[in-house]
Coordinates of C-alpha atoms and ligand atoms in Angstrom, one line a residue:
X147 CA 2.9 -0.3 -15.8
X148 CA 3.6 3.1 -14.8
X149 CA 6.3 3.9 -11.9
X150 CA 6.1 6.2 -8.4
X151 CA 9.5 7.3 -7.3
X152 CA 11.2 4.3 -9.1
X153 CA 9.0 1.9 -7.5
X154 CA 5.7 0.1 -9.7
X155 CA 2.3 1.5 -9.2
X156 CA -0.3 0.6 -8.8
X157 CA 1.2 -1.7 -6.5
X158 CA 1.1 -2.9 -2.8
X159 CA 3.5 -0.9 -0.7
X160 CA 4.5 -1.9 2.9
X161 CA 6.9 0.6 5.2
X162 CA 9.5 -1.1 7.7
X163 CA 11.1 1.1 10.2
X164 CA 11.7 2.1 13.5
X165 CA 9.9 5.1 15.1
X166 CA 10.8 7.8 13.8
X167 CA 12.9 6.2 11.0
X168 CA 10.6 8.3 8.8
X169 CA 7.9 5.9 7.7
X170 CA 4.6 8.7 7.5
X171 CA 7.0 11.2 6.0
X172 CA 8.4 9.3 3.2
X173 CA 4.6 8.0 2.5
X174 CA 3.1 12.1 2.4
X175 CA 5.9 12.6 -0.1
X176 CA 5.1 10.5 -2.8
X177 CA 1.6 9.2 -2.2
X178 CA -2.1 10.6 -1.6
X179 CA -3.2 10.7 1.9
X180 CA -6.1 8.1 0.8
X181 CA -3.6 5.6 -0.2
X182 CA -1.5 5.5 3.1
X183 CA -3.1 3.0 5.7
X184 CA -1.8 3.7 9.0
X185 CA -1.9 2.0 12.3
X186 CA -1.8 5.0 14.3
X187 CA -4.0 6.7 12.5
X188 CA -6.6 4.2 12.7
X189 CA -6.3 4.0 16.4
X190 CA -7.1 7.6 16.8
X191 CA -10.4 6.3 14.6
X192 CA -11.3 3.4 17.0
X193 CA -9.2 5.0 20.2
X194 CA -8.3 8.2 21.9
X195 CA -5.4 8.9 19.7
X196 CA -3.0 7.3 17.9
X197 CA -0.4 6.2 20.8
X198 CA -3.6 4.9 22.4
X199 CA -2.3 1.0 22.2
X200 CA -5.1 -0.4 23.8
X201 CA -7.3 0.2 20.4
X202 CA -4.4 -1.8 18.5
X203 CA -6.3 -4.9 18.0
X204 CA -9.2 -3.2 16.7
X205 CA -6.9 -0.7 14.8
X206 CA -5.4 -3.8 13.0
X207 CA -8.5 -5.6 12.2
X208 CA -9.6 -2.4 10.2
X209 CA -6.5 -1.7 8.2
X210 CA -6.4 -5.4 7.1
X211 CA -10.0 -5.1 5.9
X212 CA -8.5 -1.3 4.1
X213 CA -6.1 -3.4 2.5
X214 CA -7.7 -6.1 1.0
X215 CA -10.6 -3.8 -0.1
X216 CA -8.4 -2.1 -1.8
X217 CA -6.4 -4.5 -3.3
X218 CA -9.0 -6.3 -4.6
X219 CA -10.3 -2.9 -6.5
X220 CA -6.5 -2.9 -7.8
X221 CA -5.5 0.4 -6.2
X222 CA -2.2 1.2 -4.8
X223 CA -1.9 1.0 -0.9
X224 CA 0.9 1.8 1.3
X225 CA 0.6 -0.1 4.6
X226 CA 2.1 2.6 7.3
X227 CA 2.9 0.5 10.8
X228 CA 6.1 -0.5 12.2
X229 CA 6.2 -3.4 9.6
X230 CA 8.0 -5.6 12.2
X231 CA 5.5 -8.7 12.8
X232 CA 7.0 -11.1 10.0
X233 CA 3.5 -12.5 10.3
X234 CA 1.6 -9.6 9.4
X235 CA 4.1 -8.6 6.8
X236 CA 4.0 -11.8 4.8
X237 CA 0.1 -12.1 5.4
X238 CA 0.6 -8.5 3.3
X239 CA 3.0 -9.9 0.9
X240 CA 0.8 -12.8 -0.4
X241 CA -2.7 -10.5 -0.2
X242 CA -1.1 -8.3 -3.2
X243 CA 0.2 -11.5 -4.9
X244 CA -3.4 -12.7 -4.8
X245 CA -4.9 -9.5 -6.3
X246 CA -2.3 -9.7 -8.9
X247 CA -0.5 -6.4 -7.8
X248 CA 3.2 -6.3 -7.2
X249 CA 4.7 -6.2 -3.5
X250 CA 6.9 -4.2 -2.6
X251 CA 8.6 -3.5 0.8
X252 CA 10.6 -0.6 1.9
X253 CA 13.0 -0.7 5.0
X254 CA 13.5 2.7 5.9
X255 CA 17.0 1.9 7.3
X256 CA 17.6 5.2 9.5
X257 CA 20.7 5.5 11.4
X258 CA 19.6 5.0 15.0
X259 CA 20.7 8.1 16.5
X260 CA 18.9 9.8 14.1
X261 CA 15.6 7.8 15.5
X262 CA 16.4 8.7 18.8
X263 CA 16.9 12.3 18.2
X264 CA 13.8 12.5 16.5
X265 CA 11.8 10.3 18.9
X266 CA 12.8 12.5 22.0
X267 CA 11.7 15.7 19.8
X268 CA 8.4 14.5 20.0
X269 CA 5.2 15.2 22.5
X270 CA 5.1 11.9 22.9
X271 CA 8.0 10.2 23.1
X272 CA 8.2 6.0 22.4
X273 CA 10.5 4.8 25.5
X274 CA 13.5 4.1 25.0
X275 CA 14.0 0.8 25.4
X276 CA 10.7 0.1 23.4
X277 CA 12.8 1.8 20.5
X278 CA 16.1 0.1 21.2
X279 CA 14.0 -3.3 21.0
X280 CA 12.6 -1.9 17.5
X281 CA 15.7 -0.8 16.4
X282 CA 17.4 -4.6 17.0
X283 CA 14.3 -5.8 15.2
X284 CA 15.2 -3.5 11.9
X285 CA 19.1 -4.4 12.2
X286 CA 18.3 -8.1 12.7
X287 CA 15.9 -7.9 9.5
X288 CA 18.8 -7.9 7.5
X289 CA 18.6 -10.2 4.8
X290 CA 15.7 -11.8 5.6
X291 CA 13.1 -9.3 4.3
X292 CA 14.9 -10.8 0.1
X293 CA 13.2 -14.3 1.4
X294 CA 10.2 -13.7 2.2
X295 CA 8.5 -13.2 -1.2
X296 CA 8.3 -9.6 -2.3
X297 CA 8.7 -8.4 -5.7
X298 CA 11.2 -5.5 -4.2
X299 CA 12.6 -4.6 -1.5
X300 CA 13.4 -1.1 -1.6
X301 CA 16.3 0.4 1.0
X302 CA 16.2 3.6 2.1
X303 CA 19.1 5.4 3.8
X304 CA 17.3 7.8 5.7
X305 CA 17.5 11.3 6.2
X306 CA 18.4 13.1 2.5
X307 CA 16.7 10.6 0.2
X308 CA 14.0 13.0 -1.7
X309 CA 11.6 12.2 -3.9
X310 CA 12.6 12.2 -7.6
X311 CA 12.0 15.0 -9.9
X312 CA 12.0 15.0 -12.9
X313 CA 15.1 13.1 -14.1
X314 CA 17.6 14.2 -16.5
X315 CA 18.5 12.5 -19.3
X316 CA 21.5 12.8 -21.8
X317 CA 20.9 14.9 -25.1
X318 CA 19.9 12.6 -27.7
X319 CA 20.9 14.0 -31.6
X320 CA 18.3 16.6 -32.7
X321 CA 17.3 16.8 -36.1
X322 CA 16.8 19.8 -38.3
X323 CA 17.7 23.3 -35.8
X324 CA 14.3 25.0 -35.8
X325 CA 12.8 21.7 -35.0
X326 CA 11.5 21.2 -31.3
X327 CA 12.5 18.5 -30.0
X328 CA 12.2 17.2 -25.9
X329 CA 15.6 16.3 -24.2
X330 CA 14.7 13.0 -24.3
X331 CA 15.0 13.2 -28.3
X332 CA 10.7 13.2 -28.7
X333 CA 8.5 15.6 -30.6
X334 CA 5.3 16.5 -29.1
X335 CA 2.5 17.1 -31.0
X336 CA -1.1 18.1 -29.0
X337 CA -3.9 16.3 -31.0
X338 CA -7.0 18.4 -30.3
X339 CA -10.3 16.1 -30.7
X340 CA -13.0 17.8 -28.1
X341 CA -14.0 21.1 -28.9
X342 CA -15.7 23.0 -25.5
X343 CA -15.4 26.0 -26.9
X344 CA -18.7 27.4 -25.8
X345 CA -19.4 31.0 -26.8
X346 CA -16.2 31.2 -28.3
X347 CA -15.1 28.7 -31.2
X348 CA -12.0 30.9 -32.9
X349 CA -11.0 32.2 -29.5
X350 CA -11.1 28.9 -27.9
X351 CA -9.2 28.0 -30.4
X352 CA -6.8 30.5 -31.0
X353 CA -5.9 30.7 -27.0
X354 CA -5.2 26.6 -27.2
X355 CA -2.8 26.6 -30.2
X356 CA -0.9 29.9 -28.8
X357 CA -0.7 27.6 -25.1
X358 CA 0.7 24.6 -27.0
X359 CA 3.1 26.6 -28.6
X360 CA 4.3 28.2 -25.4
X361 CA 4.0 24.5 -23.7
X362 CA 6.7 23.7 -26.5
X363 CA 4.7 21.5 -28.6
X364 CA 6.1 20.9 -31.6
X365 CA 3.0 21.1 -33.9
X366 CA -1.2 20.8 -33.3
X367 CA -3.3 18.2 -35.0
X368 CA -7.3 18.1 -35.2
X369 CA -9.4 14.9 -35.5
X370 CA -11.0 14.7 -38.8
X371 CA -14.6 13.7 -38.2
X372 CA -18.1 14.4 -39.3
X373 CA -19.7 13.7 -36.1
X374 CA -18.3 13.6 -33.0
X375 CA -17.3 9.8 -32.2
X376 CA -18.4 7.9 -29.2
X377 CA -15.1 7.3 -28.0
X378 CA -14.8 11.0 -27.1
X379 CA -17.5 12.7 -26.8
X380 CA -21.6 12.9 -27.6
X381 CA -22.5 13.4 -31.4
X382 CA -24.1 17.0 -30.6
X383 CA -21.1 18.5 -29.6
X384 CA -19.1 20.4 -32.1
X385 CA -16.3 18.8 -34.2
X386 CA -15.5 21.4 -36.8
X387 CA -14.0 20.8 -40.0
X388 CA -10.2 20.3 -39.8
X389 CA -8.6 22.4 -43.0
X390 CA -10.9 25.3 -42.7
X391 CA -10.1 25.1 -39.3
X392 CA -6.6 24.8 -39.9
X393 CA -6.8 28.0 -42.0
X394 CA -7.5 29.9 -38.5
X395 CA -4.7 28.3 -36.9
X396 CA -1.6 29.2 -39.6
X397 CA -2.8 33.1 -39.3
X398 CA -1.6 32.8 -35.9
X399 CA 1.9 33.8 -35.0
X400 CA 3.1 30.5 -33.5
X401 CA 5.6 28.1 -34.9
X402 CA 3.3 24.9 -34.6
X403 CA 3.8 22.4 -37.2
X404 CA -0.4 22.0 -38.4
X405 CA -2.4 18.9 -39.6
X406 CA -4.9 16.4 -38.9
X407 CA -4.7 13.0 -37.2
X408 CA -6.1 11.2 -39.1
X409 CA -8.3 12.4 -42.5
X410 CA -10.1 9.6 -43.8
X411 CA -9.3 8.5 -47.5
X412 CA -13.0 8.5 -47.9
X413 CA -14.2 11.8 -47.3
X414 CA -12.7 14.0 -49.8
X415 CA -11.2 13.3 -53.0
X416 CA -7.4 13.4 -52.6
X417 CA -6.8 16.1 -55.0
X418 CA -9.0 17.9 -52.7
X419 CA -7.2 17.2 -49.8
X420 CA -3.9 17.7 -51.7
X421 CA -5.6 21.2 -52.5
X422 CA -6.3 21.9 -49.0
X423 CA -2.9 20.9 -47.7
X424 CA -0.9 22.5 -50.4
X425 CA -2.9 26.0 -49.3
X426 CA -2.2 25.7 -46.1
X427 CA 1.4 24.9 -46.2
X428 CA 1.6 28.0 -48.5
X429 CA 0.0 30.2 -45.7
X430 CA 1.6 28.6 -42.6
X431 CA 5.0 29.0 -44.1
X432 CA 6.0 25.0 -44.6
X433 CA 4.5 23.9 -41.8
X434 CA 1.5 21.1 -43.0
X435 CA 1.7 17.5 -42.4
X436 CA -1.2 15.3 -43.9
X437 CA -2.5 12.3 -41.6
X438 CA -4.0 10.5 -43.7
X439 CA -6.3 6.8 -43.3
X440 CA -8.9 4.4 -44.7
X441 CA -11.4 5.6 -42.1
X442 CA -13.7 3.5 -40.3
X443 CA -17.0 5.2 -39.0
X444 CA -19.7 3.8 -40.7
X445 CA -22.5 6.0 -39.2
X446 CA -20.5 9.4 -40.5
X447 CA -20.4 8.3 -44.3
X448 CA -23.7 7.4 -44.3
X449 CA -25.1 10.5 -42.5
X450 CA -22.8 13.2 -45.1
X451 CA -24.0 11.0 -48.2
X452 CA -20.5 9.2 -48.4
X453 CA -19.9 5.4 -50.0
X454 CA -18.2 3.4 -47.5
X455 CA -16.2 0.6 -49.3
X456 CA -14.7 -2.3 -47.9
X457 CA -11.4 -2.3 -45.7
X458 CA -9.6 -3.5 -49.1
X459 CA -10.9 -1.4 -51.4
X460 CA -10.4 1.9 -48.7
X461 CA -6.8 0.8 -48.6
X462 CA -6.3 0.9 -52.4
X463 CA -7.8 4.5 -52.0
X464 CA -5.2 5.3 -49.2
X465 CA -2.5 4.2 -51.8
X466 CA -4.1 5.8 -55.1
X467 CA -4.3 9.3 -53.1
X468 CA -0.7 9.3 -51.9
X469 CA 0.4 8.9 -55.1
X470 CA -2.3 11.8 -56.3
X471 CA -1.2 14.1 -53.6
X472 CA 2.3 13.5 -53.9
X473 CA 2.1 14.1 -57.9
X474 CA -0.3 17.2 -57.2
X475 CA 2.5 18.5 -55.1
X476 CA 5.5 17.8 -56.9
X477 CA 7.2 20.8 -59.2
X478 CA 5.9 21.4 -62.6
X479 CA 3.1 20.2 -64.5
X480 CA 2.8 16.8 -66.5
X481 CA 0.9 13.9 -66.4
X482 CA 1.4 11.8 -63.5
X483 CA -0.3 9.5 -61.1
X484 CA -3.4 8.7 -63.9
X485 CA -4.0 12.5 -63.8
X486 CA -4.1 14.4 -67.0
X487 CA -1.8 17.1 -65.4
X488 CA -0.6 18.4 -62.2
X489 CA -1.3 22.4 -62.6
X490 CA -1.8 22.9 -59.0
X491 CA -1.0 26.1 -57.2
X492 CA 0.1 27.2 -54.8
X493 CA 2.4 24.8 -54.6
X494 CA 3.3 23.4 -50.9
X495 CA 6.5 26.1 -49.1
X496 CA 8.0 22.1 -48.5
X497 CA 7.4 19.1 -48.5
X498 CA 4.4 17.9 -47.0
X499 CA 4.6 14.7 -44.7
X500 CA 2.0 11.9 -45.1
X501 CA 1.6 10.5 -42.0
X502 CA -0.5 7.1 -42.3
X503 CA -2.6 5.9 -39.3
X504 CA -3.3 1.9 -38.5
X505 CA -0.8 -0.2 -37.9
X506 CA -2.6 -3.1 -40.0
X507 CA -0.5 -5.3 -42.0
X508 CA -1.7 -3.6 -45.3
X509 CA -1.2 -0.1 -43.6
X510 CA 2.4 -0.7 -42.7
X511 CA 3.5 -1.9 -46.1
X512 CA 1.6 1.0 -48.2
X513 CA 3.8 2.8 -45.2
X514 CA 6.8 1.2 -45.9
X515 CA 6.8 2.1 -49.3
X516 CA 4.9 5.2 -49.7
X517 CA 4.5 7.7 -46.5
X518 CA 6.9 9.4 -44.7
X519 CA 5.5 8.7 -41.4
X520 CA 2.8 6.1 -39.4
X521 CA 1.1 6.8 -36.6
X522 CA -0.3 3.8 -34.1
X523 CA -1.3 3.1 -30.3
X524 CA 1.4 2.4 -28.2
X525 CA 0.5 -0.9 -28.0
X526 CA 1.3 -1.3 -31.1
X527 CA 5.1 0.2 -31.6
X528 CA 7.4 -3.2 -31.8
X529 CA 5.0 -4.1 -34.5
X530 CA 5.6 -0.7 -36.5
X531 CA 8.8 -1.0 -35.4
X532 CA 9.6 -4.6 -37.4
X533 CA 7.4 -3.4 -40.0
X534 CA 9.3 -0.9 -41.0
X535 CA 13.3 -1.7 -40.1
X536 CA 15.7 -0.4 -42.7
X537 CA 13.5 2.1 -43.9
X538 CA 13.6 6.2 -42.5
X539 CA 9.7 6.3 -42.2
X540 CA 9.2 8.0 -38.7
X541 CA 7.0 6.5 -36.1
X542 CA 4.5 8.5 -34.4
X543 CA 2.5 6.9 -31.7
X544 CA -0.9 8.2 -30.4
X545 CA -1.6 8.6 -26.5
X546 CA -4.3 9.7 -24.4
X547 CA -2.9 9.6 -21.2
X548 CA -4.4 11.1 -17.8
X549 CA -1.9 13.8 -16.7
X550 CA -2.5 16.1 -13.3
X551 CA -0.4 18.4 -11.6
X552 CA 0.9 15.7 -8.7
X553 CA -0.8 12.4 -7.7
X554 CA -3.7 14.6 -6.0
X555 CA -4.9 16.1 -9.4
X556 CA -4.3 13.2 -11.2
X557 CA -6.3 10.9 -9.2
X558 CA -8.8 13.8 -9.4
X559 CA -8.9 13.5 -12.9
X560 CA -9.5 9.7 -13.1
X561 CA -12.3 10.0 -10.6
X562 CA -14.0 12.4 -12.6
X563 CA -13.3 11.0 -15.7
X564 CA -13.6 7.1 -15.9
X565 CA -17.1 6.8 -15.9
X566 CA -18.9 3.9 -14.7
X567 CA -14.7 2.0 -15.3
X568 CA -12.8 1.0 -12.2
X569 CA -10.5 3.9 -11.1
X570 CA -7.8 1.6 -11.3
X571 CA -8.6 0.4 -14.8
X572 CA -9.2 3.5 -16.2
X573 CA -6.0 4.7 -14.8
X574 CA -4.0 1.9 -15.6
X575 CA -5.9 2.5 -19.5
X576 CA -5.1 6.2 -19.6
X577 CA -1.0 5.8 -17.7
X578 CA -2.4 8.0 -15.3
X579 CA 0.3 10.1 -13.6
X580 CA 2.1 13.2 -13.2
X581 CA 4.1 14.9 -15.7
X582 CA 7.3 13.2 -14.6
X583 CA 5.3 9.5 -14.5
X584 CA 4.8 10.5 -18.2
X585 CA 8.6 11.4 -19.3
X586 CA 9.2 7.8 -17.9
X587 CA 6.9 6.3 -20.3
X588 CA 8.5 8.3 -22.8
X589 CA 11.4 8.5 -22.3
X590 CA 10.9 4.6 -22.8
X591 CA 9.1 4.8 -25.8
X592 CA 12.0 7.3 -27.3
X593 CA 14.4 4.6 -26.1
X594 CA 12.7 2.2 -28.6
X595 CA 12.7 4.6 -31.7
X596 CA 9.2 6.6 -31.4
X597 CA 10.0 9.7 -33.1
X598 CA 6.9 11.6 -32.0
X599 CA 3.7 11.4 -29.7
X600 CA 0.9 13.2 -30.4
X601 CA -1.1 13.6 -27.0
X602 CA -5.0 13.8 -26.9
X603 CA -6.2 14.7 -23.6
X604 CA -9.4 13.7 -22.2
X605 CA -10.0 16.9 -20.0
X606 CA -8.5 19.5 -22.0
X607 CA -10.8 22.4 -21.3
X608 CA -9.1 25.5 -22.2
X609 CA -5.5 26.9 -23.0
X610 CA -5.1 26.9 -18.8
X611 CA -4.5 22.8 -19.4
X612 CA -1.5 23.1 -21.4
X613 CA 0.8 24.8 -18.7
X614 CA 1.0 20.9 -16.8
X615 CA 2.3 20.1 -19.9
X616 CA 5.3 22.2 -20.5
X617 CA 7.7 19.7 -18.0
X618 CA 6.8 16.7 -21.2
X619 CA 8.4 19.0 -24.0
X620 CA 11.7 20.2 -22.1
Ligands
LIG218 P1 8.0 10.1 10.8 O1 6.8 10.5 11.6 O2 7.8 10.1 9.3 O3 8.5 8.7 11.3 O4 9.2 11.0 11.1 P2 7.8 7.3 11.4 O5 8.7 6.3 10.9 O6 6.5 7.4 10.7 O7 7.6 7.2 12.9 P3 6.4 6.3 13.7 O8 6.8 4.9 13.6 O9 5.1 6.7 13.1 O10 6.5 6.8 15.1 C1 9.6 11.3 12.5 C2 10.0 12.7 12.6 O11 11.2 12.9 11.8 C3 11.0 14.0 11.0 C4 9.5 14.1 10.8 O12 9.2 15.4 10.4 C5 9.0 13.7 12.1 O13 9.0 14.8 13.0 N1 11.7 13.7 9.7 C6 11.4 12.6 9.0 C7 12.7 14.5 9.2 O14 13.0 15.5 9.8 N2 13.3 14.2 8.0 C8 13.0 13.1 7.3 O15 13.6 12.9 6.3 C9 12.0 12.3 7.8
LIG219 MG1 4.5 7.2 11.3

């Protein structure tokens, strides 16, 4: 689950505090107008404004029918009236419990002259002894808000308490100088696998990879496929060949790290690929990487004239073609690997990483053994993770997360993107959030031993995209 401010979201989210303890204000500053209900709002709906108390009733009826439509759709809702009526407020706290969403209440626990101040300040004023009577209520809460059920109960002191930024974390040990590295210790590495390149395919291109190095990315990798997949996009769009593709890439001056994510065992033979790789490393200066898997696209090897062997055998090609690479790459010429010779130049400027996708059993012991890298979902981690203990192969994990500007543009995003899926499914399948929701995640992820994440992004349109990015790699 992904986190607002510190608190979990999506989630249920119900204010407690005097007027003028700063309820509305804390709500505008971390959420989207859309996701605040509020009881004086809604009585300027049904009333004449929203001190108009004689439209409460009707104003209260609505907002519980907001709430629980909401709720039920699994979207986060922060419930914006004085949050005094135990009644009401437990009648909250068990809705979210039934639409399986966490509850959380926050006591906005303002000094009362501060209240006061602010209440007089106002057109129209609450009377005074209407807020003394609230401000007993808040003081007499106490302790009693920790027994009645919520998930959390979040204090806050009032007046100073901002919203988080983006938090700083302690320098973790960086590896080799010139390599790029986040401060939370993470590589980032922009997999590219939708091409809208319209008019303009190299410029497109070109414009993206300089953006990603200027974003700080550590390195760009294409998806290797024949035709476009499903999961992605429609099979007439444009999915160009990775190496040649590559080629354009390393003539530019950036210091991106180049390679695909992941090149199908089955597509080229691995001296081919070992030829390809070895050529590009030579041009890019040392920076190649090979992803490399057992592919698993039937429709594609069929339509290109390609045998499609089963899972076992496809694995025994992923292991045969390491060892081919690896030999083809190796200084000096002899027979190795079941080949004659190895007379292959140019030889690689370094050595090449083999980064293995699939975090199958058989995958993660050829791994183990053989590659210097894997790459899996992020679901997936603690298994790569116990797979390989006590061994230095890196893991890489794979995510395709929904990232805007602030909550506003990334909410914008997950409307426009999810389809016919439930907003809050589709955001909940993509960690929807802001930059600094991300470095959360990450920084999490990091915590566990991912060495780098290679982000694919749904929307990524042109090199304009990348700037939201630059706050992941710092
Ligand atoms: P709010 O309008 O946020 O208070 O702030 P509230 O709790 O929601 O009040 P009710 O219950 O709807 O009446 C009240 C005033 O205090 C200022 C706001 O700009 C607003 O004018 N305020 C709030 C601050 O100056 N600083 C803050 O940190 C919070
Ligand atoms: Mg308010």
């Amino acid at each position: 689950m992904s986190t607002t401010g510190g608190l979990p979201d999506p989630a249920l989210v119900v204010l407690v505090g005097a007027s003028g303890s700063g309820k509305s204000t804390w709500a505008a500053q971390r959420y989207r107008a859309e996701e605040v209900v509020s009881s004086d709002a809604l009585r300027g709906v049904v009333g004449s404004g929203p001190h108009d108390l004689d439209a409460s009733a009707e104003a209260f009826d609505i907002l519980d029918r907001v709430v629980a439509a909401r709720l039920r759709r699994g979207l986060t809702t922060v419930v914006d009236t004085l949050g005094l009526d135990e009644g009401r407020r437990t009648a909250w706290c068990t809705a979210a419990r039934d639409a399986g969403l966490p509850a959380v209440v926050v006591l906005l626990d303002t000094p009362p002259d501060v209240c006061r101040r602010r209440n007089r300040a106002r057109d129209r004023p609450v009377p005074a002894p209407a807020l003394t009577a609230q401000l007993g209520k808040v003081s007499a809460l106490g302790a009693a808000l920790d027994l009645e059920g919520w998930d959390i109960v979040q204090r806050v002191a009032g007046p100073g308490d901002e919203p988080d930024g983006i938090p700083e974390r302690p320098d973790r040990p960086t590896g080799r100088r010139d390599e790029r590295r986040s401060s939370q210790g993470l590589r980032f590495v922009l997999q590219v696998s939708r091409f809208p390149w319209g008019e303009a395919p190299a410029g497109w291109l070109s414009a993206v990879a300089t953006a990603a190095d200027e974003a700080g990315f550590a390195g760009l990798a294409l998806m290797d496929h024949l035709i476009q997949i499903p999961q992605v996009g429609r099979a007439w769009e444009p999915i160009p060949e990775p190496w040649v593709t590559l080629g354009l890439l390393a003539g530019l001056d950036t210091g991106l790290e180049l390679g695909t994510l992941v090149t199908p065992v089955t597509f080229r033979a691995p001296g081919i690929t070992a030829k390809a790789a070895a050529t590009l490393d030579a041009l890019s200066g040392g920076r190649a990487f090979v992803g490399l898997g057992a592919g698993w696209w039937e429709r594609e090897h069929a339509a290109y004239g390609l045998s499609f062997p089963p899972a076992r055998e496809r694995l025994d090609d992923v292991e045969a073609a390491i060892a081919t690479m690896r030999a083809l790459w190796a200084p000096g010429t002899k027979a190795a690997a079941g080949l004659p010779e190895t007379t292959g130049y140019p030889r690689p400027a370094h050595d090449i990483p083999i980064i293995l996708g699939g975090a199958g059993a058989r995958t993660l012991r050829i791994a183990r053994r053989l590659a210097d890298g894997v790459n899996v979902a992020t679901g997936n981690v603690d298994r790569a993770i116990a797979a390989l203990e006590g061994t230095d192969v890196t893991i890489t994990v794979l995510d395709l997360p929904t990232i805007g500007r602030d909550r506003e543009d990334t909410w914008a995003r997950v409307e426009r993107l999810r389809g016919s899926t439930p907003a809050a499914a589709y955001a909940e399948r993509t960690h929807a959030g802001t930059p600094g929701q991300q470095r959360d995640r990450y920084g999490a992820l990091a915590d566990r031993g991912v060495d780098t994440v290679f982000v694919a992004l749904a929307d990524l349109a042109d090199a304009a995209d990348l700037e939201r990015l630059a706050p992941l790699t710092t």
